XYZ file of C-alpha atoms in Angstrom:
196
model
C 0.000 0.000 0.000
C 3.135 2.287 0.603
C 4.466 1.483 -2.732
C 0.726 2.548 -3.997
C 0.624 5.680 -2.319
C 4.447 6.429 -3.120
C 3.280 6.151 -7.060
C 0.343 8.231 -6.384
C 2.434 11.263 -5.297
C 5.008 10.560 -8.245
C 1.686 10.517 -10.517
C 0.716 14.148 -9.063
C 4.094 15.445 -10.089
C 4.947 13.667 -13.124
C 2.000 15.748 -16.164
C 1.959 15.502 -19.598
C -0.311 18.130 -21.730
C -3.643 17.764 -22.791
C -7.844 17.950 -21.925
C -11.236 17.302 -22.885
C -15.088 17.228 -21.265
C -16.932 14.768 -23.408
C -16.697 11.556 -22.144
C -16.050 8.323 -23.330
C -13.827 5.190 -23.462
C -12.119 2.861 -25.694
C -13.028 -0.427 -26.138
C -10.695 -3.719 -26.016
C -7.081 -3.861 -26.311
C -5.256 -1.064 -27.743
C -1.892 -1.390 -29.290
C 0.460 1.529 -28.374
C 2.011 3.643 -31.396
C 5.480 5.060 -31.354
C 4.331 8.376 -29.764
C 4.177 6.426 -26.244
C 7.579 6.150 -26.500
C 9.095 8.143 -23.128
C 12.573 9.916 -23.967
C 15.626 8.793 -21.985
C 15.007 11.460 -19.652
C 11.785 9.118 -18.318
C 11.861 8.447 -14.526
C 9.200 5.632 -14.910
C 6.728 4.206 -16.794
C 4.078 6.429 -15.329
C 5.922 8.805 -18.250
C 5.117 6.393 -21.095
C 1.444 6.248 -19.590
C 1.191 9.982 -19.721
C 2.366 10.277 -23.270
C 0.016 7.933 -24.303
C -3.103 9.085 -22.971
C -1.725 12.927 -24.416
C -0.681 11.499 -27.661
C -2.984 8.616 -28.711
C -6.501 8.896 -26.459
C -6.312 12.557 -26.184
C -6.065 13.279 -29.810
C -9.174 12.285 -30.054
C -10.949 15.041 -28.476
C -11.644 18.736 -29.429
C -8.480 20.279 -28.592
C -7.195 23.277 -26.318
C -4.393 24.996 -25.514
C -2.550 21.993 -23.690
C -3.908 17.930 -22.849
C -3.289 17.238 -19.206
C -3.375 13.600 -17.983
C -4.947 12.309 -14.636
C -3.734 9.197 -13.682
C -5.587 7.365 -10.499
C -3.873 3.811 -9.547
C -5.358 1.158 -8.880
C -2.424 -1.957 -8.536
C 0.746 -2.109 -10.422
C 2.467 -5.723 -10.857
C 6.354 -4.875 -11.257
C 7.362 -8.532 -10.988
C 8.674 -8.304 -14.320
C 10.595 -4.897 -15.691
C 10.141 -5.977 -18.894
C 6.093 -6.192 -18.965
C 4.755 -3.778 -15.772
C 1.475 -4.376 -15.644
C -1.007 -0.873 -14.016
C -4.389 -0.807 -13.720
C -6.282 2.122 -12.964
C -9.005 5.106 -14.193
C -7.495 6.678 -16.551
C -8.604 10.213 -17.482
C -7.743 13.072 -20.246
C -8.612 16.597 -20.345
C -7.839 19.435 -23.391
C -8.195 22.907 -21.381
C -7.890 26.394 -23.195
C -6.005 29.400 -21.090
C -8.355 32.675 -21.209
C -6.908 35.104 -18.856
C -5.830 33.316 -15.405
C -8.294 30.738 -16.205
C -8.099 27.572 -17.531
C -11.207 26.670 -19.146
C -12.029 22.736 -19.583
C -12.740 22.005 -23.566
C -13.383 18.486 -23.217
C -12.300 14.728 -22.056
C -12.920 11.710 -20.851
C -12.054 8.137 -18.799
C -10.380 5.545 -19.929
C -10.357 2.576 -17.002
C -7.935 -0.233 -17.619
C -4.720 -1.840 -17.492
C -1.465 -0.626 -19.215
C 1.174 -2.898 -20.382
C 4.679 -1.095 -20.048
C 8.512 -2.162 -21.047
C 11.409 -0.822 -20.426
C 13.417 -0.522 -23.270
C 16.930 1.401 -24.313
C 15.258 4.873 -25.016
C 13.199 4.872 -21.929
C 9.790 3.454 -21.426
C 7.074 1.916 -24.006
C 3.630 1.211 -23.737
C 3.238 -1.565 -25.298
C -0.592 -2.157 -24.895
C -3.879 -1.022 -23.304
C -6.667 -3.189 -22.203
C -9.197 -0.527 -21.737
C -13.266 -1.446 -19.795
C -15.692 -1.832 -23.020
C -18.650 0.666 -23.015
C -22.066 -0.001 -22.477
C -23.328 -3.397 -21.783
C -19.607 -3.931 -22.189
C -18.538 -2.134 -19.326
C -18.802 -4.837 -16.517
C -17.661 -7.724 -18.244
C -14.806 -5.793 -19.496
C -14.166 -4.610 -16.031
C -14.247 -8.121 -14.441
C -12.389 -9.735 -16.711
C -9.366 -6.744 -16.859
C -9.238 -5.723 -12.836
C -10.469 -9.320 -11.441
C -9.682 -9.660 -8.068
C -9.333 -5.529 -8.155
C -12.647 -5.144 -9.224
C -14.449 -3.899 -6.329
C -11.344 -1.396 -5.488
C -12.058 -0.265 -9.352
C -15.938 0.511 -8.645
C -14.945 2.639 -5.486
C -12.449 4.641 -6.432
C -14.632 5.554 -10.147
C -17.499 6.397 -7.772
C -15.481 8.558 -5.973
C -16.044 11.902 -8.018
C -15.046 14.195 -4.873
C -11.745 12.022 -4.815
C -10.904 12.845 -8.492
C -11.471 16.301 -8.665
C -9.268 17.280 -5.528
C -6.829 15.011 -7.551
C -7.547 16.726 -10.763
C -6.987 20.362 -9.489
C -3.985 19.635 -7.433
C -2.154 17.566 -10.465
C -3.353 20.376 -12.811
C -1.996 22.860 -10.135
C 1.533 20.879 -10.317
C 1.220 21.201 -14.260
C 0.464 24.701 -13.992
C 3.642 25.226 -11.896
C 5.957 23.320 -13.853
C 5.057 24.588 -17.268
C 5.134 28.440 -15.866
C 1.860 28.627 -17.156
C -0.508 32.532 -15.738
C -3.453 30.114 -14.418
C -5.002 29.903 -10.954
C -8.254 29.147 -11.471
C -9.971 26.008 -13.665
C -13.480 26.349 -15.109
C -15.611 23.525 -16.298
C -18.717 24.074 -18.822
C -21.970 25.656 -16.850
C -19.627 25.642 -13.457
C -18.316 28.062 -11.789
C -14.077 28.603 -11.325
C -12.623 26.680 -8.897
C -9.120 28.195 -7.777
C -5.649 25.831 -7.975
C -4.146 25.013 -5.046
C -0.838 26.768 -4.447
């Protein structure tokens, strides 16, 4: 559980850029692409996982002015360096910057489990089983977190959770990108201000 809460704090410093508000999730495995290829400069995989969900899931949504992952853990199995497996809810969000506020264009969740290597420029995702939607969604779930399954369900129930975990990663991104932002505004809500 240490380990687990150790990653979680690396996770809240460790951003990549991008953000959307429509949601959504892939269905089945997903090969990774080249672009979820960490540099050499990675400190762990939770890199690769970031520049995947930037590069290949949030691509996919209406675009801003910078994609911001959120990653929220649920196990990681690193048994084997070569294949880490990490399950968790997986979220991306596109914001645009108007003013000192960053204003949420869209995104989404993505629940699974990653498959990461470690390989001589870094680290590679090398495939994503992600929950099915719809009538899809529990056996997917079941089948992908197993045992975890009921640790899953909690933590994506937990909206209060993720939000004070969005804002304070998105404060950290803020921070390290020297980006003019302390508030974040979703559609038809008002501003929330970043923690310091």
């Amino acid at each position: 559980m240490n380990k687990l809460l150790m990653l979680s704090a690396v996770v809240a410093v460790m951003m990549g850029a991008c953000t959307s508000q429509q949601g959504g999730s892939a269905s089945g495995k997903a090969e990774a692409d080249s672009t979820a290829v960490a540099g050499p400069d990675s400190v762990s995989y939770l890199d690769a996982i970031d520049a995947y969900l930037v590069d290949s899931l949030g691509s996919h949504y209406s675009q801003g002015d910078m994609c911001v992952p959120l990653t929220m853990l649920i196990d990681v199995d690193e048994s084997n360096a070569d294949s880490v497996k990490v399950w968790g809810s997986f979220w991306v969000f596109n914001y645009k910057l108007s003013g000192d506020t960053l204003k949420t264009v869209s995104g989404g969740s993505h629940p699974g489990m990653f498959l990461v290597s470690k390989t001589s420029d870094g680290y590679k995702v090398v495939s994503f089983d992600a929950v099915g939607d719809g009538s899809r969604y529990e056996p997917t779930g079941k089948r992908i977190f197993g045992d975890k399954y009921d640790a899953f369900s909690k933590l994506i129930s937990d909206e209060k959770k993720r939000e004070q975990q969005r804002v304070e990663e998105l404060a950290a991104y803020v921070k390290q990108h020297g980006i003019k932002a302390t508030l974040v505004q979703d559609a038809d809500w008002p501003a929330v201000k970043l923690p310091e």
